[in-house]
Coordinates of C-alpha atoms and ligand atoms in Angstrom, one line a residue:
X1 CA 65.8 81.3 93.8
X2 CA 69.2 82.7 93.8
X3 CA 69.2 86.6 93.7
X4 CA 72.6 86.0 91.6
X5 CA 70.2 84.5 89.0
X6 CA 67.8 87.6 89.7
X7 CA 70.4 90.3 89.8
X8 CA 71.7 88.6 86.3
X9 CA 68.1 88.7 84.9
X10 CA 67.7 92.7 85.8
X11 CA 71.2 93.5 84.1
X12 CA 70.5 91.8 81.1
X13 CA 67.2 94.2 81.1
X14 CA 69.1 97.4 81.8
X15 CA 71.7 96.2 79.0
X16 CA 69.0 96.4 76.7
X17 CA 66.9 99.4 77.4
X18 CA 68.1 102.4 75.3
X19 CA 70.9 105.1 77.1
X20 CA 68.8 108.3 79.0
X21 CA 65.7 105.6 79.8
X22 CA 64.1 104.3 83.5
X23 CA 62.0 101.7 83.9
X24 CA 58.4 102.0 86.2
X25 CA 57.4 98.2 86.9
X26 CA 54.4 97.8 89.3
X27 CA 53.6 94.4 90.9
X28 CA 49.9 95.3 90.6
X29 CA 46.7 95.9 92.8
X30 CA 44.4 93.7 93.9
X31 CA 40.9 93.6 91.5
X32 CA 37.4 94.4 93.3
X33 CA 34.8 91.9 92.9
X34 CA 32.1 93.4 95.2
X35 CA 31.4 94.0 98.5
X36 CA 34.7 93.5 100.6
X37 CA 35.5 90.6 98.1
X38 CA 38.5 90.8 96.0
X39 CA 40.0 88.6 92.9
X40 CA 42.9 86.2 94.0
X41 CA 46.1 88.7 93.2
X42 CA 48.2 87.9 90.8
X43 CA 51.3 89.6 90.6
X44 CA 52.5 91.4 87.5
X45 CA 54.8 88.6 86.0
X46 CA 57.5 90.7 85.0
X47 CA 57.5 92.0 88.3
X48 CA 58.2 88.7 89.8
X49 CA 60.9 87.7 86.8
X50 CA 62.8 90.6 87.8
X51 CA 63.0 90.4 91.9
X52 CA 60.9 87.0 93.0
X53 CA 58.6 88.7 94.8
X54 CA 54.6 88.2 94.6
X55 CA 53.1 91.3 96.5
X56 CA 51.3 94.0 95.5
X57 CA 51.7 97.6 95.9
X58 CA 55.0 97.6 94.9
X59 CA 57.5 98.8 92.5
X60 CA 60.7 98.3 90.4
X61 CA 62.5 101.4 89.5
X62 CA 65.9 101.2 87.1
X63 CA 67.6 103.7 85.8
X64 CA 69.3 104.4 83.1
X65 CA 70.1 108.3 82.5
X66 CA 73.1 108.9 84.3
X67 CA 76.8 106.5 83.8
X68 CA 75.8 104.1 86.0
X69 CA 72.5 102.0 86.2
X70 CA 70.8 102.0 89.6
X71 CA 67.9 100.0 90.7
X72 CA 65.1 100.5 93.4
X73 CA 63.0 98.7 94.9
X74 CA 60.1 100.6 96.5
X75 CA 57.8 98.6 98.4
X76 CA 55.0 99.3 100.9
X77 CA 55.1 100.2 104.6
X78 CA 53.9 98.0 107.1
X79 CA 50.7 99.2 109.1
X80 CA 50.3 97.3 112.3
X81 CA 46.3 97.8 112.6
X82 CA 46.4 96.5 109.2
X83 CA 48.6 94.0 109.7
X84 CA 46.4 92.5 112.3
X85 CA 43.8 91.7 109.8
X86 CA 45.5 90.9 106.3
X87 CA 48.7 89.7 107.4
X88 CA 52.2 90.3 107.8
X89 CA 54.2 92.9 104.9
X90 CA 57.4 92.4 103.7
X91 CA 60.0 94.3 105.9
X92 CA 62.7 96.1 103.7
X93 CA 65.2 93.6 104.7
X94 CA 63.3 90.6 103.8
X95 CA 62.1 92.4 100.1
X96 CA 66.1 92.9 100.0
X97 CA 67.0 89.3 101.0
X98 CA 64.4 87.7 98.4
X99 CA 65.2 90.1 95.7
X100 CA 69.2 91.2 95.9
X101 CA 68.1 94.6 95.5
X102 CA 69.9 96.5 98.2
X103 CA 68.3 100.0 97.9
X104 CA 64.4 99.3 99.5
X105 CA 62.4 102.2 99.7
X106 CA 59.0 102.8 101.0
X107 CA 56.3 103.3 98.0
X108 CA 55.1 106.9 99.4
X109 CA 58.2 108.5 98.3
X110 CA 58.2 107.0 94.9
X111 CA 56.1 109.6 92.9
X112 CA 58.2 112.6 94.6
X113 CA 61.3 110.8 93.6
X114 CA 60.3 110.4 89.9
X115 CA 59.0 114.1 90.2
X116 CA 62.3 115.1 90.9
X117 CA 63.9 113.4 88.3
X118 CA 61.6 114.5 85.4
X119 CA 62.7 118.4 86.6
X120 CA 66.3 117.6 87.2
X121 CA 67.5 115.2 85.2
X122 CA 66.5 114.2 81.5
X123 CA 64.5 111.3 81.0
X124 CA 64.4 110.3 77.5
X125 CA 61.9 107.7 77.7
X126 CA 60.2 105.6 80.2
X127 CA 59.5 101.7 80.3
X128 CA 56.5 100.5 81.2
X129 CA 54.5 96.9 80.7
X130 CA 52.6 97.7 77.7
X131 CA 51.6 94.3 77.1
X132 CA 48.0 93.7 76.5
X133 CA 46.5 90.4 75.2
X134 CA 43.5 91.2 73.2
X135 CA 42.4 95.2 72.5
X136 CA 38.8 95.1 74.3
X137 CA 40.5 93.9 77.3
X138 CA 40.4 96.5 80.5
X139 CA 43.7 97.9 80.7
X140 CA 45.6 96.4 83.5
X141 CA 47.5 98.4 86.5
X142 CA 50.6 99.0 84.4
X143 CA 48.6 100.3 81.2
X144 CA 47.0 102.8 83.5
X145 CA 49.9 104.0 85.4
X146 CA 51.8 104.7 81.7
X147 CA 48.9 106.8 80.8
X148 CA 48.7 108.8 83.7
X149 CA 52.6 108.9 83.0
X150 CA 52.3 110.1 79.2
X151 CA 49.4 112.7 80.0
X152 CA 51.5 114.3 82.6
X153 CA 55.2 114.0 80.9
X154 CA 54.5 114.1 76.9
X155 CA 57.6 114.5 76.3
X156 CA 59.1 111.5 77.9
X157 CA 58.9 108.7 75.0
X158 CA 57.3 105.6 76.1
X159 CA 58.6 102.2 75.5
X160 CA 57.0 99.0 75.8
X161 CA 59.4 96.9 78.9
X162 CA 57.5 93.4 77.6
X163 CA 59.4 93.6 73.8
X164 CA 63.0 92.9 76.2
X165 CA 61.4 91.3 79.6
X166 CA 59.4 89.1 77.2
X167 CA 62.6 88.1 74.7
X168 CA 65.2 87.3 78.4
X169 CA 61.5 85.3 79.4
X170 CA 61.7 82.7 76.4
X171 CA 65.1 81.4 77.8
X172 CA 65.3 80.0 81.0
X173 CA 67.7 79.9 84.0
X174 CA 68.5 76.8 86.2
X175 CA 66.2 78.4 89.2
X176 CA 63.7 78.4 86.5
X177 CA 64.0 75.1 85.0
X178 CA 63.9 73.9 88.9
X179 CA 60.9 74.8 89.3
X180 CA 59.5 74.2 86.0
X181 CA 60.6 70.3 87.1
X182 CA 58.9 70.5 90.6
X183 CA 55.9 71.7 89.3
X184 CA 55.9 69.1 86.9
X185 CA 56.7 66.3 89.7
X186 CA 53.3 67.0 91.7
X187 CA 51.4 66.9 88.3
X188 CA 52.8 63.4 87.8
X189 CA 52.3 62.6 91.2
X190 CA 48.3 64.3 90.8
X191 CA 47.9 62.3 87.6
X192 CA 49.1 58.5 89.2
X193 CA 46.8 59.3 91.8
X194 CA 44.0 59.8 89.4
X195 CA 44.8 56.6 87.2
X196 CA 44.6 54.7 90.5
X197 CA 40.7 55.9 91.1
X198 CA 39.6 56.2 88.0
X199 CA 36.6 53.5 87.1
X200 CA 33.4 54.1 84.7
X201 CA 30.6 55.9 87.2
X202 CA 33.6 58.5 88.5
X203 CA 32.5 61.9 87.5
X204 CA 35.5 64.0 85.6
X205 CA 34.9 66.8 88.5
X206 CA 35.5 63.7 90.8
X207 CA 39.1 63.3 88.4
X208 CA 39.9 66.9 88.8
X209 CA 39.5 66.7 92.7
X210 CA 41.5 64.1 93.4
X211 CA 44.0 66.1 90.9
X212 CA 44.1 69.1 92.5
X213 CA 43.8 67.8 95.9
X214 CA 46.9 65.8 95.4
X215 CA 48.8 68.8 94.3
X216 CA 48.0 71.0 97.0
X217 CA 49.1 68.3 99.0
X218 CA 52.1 68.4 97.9
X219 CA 52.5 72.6 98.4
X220 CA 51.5 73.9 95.3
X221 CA 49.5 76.7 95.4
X222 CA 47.1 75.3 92.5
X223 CA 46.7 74.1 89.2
X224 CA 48.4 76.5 86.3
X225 CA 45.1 77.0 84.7
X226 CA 41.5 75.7 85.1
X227 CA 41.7 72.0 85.3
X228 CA 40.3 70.1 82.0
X229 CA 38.4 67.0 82.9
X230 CA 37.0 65.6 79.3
X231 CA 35.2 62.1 79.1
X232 CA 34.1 60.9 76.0
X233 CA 32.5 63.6 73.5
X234 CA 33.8 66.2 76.1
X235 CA 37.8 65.2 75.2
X236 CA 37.3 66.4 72.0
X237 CA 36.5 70.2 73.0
X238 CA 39.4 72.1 73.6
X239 CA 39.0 74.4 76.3
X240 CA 36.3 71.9 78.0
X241 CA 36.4 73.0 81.9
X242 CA 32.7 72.6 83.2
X243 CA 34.0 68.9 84.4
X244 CA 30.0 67.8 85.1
X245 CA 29.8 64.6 83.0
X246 CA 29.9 60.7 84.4
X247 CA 33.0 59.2 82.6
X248 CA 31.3 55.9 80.8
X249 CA 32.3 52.5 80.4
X250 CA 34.5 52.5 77.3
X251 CA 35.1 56.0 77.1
X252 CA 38.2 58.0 77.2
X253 CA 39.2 60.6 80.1
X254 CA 41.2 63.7 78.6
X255 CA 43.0 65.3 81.1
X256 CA 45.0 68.7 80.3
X257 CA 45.8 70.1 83.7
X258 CA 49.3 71.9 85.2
X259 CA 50.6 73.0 88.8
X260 CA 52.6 75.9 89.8
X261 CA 55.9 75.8 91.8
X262 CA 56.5 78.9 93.5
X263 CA 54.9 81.5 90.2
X264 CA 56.4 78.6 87.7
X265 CA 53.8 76.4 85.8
X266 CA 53.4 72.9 83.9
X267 CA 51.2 71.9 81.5
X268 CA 50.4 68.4 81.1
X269 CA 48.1 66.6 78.9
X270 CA 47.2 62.8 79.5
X271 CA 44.3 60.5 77.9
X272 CA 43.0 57.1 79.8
X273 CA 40.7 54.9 79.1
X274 CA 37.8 55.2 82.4
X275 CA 37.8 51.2 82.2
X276 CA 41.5 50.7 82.1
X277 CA 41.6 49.4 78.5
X278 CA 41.7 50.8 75.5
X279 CA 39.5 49.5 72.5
X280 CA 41.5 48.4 69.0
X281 CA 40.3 51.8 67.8
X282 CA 41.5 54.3 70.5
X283 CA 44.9 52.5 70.6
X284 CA 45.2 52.9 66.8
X285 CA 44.1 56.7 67.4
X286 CA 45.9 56.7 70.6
X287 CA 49.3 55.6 68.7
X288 CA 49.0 58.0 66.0
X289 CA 49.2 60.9 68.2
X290 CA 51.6 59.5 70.4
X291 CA 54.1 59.1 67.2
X292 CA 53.6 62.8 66.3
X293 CA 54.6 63.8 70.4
X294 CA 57.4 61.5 70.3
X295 CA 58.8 62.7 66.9
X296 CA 58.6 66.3 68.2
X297 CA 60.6 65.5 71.7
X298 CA 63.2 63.9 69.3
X299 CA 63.5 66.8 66.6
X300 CA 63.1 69.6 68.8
X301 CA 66.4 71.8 68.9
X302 CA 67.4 75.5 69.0
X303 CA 67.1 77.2 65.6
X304 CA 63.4 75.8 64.7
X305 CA 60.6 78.0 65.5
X306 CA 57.4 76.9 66.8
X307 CA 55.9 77.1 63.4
X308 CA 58.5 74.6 61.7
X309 CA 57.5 72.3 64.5
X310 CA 53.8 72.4 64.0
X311 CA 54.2 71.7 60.3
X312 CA 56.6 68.3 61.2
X313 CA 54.0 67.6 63.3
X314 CA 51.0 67.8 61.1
X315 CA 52.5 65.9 58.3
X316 CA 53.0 62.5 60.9
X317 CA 49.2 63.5 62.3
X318 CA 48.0 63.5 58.9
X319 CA 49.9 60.5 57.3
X320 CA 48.2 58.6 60.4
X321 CA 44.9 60.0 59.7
X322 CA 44.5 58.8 56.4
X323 CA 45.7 55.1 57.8
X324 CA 42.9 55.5 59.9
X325 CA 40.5 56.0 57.1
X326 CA 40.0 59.5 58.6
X327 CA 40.9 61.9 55.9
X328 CA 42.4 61.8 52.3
X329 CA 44.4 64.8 51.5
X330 CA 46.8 66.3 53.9
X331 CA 45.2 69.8 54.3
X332 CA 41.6 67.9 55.4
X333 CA 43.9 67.2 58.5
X334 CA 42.5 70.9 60.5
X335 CA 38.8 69.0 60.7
X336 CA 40.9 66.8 63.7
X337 CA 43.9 68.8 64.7
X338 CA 43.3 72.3 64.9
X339 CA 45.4 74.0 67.3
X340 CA 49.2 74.5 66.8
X341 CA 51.8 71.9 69.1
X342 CA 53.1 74.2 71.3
X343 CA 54.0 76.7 73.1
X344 CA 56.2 78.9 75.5
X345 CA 55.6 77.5 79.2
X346 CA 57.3 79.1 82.5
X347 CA 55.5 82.2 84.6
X348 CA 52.9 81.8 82.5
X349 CA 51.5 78.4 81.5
X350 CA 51.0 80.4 77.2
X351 CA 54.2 82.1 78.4
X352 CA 56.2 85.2 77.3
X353 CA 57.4 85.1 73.5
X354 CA 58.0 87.6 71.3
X355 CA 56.4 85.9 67.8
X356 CA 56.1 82.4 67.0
X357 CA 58.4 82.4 64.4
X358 CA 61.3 83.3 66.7
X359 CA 64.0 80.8 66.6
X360 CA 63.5 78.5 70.0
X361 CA 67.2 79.0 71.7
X362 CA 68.8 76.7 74.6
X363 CA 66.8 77.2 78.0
X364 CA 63.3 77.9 76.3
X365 CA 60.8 75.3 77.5
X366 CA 58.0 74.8 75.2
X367 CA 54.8 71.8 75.2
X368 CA 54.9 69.5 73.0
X369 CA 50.9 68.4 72.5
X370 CA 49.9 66.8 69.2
X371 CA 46.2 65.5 69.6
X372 CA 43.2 64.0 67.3
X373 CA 39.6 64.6 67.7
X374 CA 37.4 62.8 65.9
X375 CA 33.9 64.1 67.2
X376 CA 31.9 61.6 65.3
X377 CA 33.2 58.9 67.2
X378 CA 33.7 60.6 70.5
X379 CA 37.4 60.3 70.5
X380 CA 39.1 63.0 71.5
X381 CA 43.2 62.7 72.4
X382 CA 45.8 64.6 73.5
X383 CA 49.3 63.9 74.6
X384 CA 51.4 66.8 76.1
X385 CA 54.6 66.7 77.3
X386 CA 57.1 69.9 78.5
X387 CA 60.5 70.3 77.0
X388 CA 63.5 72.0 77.4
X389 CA 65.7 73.0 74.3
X390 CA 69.5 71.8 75.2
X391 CA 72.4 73.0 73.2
X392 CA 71.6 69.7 70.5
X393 CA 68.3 69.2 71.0
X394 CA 66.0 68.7 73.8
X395 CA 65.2 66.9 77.5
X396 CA 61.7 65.8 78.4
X397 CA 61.0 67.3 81.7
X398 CA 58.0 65.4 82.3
X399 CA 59.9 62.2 81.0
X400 CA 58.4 60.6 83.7
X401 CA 54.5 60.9 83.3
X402 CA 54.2 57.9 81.9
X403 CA 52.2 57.8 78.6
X404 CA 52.8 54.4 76.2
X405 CA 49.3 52.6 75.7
X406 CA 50.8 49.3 77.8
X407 CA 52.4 51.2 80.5
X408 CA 48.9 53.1 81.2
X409 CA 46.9 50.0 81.0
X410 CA 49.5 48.2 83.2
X411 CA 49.7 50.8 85.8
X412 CA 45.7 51.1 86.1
X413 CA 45.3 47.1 86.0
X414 CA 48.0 46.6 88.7
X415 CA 46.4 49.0 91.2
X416 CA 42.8 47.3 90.6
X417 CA 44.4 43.8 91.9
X418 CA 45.8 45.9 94.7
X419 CA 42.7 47.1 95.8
X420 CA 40.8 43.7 96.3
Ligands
LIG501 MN1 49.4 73.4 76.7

């Protein structure tokens, strides 16, 4: 990633945050599971946005009091003892080289700097990741660190740094869009090598291992988010991730799975038939939903919002549902289609947006995934594709992942003869 890109992305922050303000961003701690066992880390996102690095125990400081804005990057100091056992720290040079920040300081001087500030200088009001996603949930690293900030400094207003972070998110760079695309290459490359095994008596945790195998492979450091492996009745449950069930003779395979390229994510969705053929009825299904996903990709431009989409996309879901003897009126369309047909996609695979009727603007990259599930009949299908809004209109990144009825059934039946 270029640090030009970087440096750009921190400016446009500091050019938003209000005059007499400093932002605190932490990269995070790791979680405690028990014992000596800890949760994978993730890295606070906006952490990463801003400087490309995934550590913890870290921070990004700007600030914006004085005439000029000056940002900090204070990071932690490398133990050798320590080293031994958890591997090597970033040196400052290296956090400097990755990032573009040119003033690296070690994290133990960070709270006496801050302390010095809030005595000599005024601090009007003090960033921090406020974000939280639902109001039980444990406040995160961040949250906590603001509090502690607020009890201790009342006076200091405190912003929320998601509100800008979040808005600069929804548009992405070309280092951004790169990776986007790679990560969407090894899902392709994950899903061929899926269509190429699959055959009724494969078990859909047997689908999401040769997935995820093939896209560690290929050097990603996982899927996006917990791989969805739905034959039959299971296809038409959304969020479907136990993966246990044989895939049948006849049945269909839903497969919504993503990768991540260096932090960046895709978000796929695909739906084969286990045998290789679909029946009359799947492909009538089948072509219904692949209209709607097409019709999106084509109308898709900057100045609609998510919502507008959604609505274009239920009324070719719903004409198609009543050919298919499904439904008679438009609004009984939510019994088969009942989530919206897209969303935000980069850092995170649901990624940063400010509201979903914000106007999509060139460089956001949204999914495009109509689907139908008709329990009764243990159809469930969903085709999702990633896009990225142009200037005019749109360009399919995963343009590639093939997804036509013939071209699936071709692909699968040419690699059976291949076999023998
Ligand atoms: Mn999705």
């Amino acid at each position: 990633m270029s640090t030009k890109n970087l440096k750009k992305r921190r400016d446009a922050v500091a050019k938003m945050m209000d005059a007499g303000s400093v932002m605190i961003l932490y990269s995070g701690k790791e979680v405690h599971v028990s014992e000596d066992e800890y949760y994978m880390f993730e890295v606070n996102k906006n952490f990463r946005y801003l400087t490309d690095i995934d550590r913890d125990n870290m921070v990004l400081f700007i600030d914006k009091t004085g005439k000029k804005v000056t940002e900090t990057l204070f990071i932690e100091e490398a133990d050798p003892l320590m080293e031994k056992w958890y591997g090597k720290k970033l040196t400052k040079d290296e956090a400097k080289e990755i990032s573009g920040i040119e003033d690296v300081r070690f994290i133990d001087s960070f709270d006496n700097m801050l302390a010095r500030m809030l005595t000599t200088c005024c601090i009007k009001n003090a960033y921090f990741d406020l974000y939280h996603h639902d109001a039980s949930d444990e406040l995160d690293f961040n949250h906590k660190r603001a509090m502690e900030f607020h009890k201790k400094n009342p006076a200091v207003v405190l912003k929320n740094a998601y509100e800008i972070i979040g808005y600069l998110r929804m548009s992405k760079d070309a280092d951004e869009v790169k990776r986007i695309s790679h990560a969407v290459d090894m899902t392709r490359q994950g899903l061929e090598a899926v269509m190429k095994e699959l055959k009724p008596g494969m078990y859909e945790y047997q689908a999401q291992a040769i997935y995820e195998y093939t896209i560690h492979y290929l050097g990603s450091s996982g899927p996006s988010f917990p791989t969805i492996a739905g034959s039959g009745y299971n296809g038409t449950m959304l969020h479907y991730e136990t993966n246990r069930c044989e895939c049948k003779d006849g049945d269909l395979l839903l497969l919504d799975l993503g990768s991540k390229a260096d932090g960046w994510c895709s978000d796929i969705t695909r739906t084969y038939p286990v045998n290789g053929k679909f029946t009359k009825r799947q492909k009538d299904v089948y072509n219904v939903v692949l209209e709607a996903n097409q019709h999106i990709a084509k109308i898709a431009k900057p100045g609609m919002t998510l919502r507008e989409l959604n609505d274009e996309c239920k009324k070719v879901l719903a004409k198609g549902a009543k050919k298919l003897g499904l439904i008679k009126e438009d609004s009984e369309l939510s019994k088969y289609y009942m989530h919206g047909v897209g969303h935000h996609l980069g850092l995170d695979v649901h990624d940063a947006s400010t509201y979903e009727g914000v106007k999509l603007r060139p460089g956001c990259v949204i999914t495009d995934e109509p689907g139908l599930y008709i329990d009764e009949e243990c159809i469930g299908i969903r085709i999702e594709d990633d896009l990225l809004i142009t200037e005019d209109g749109c360009k399919v990144l995963s343009k590639d992942i093939i997804r036509k009825p013939d071209e699936i059934e071709a692909f699968m039946a040419k690699n059976k003869k291949g076999k023998k």
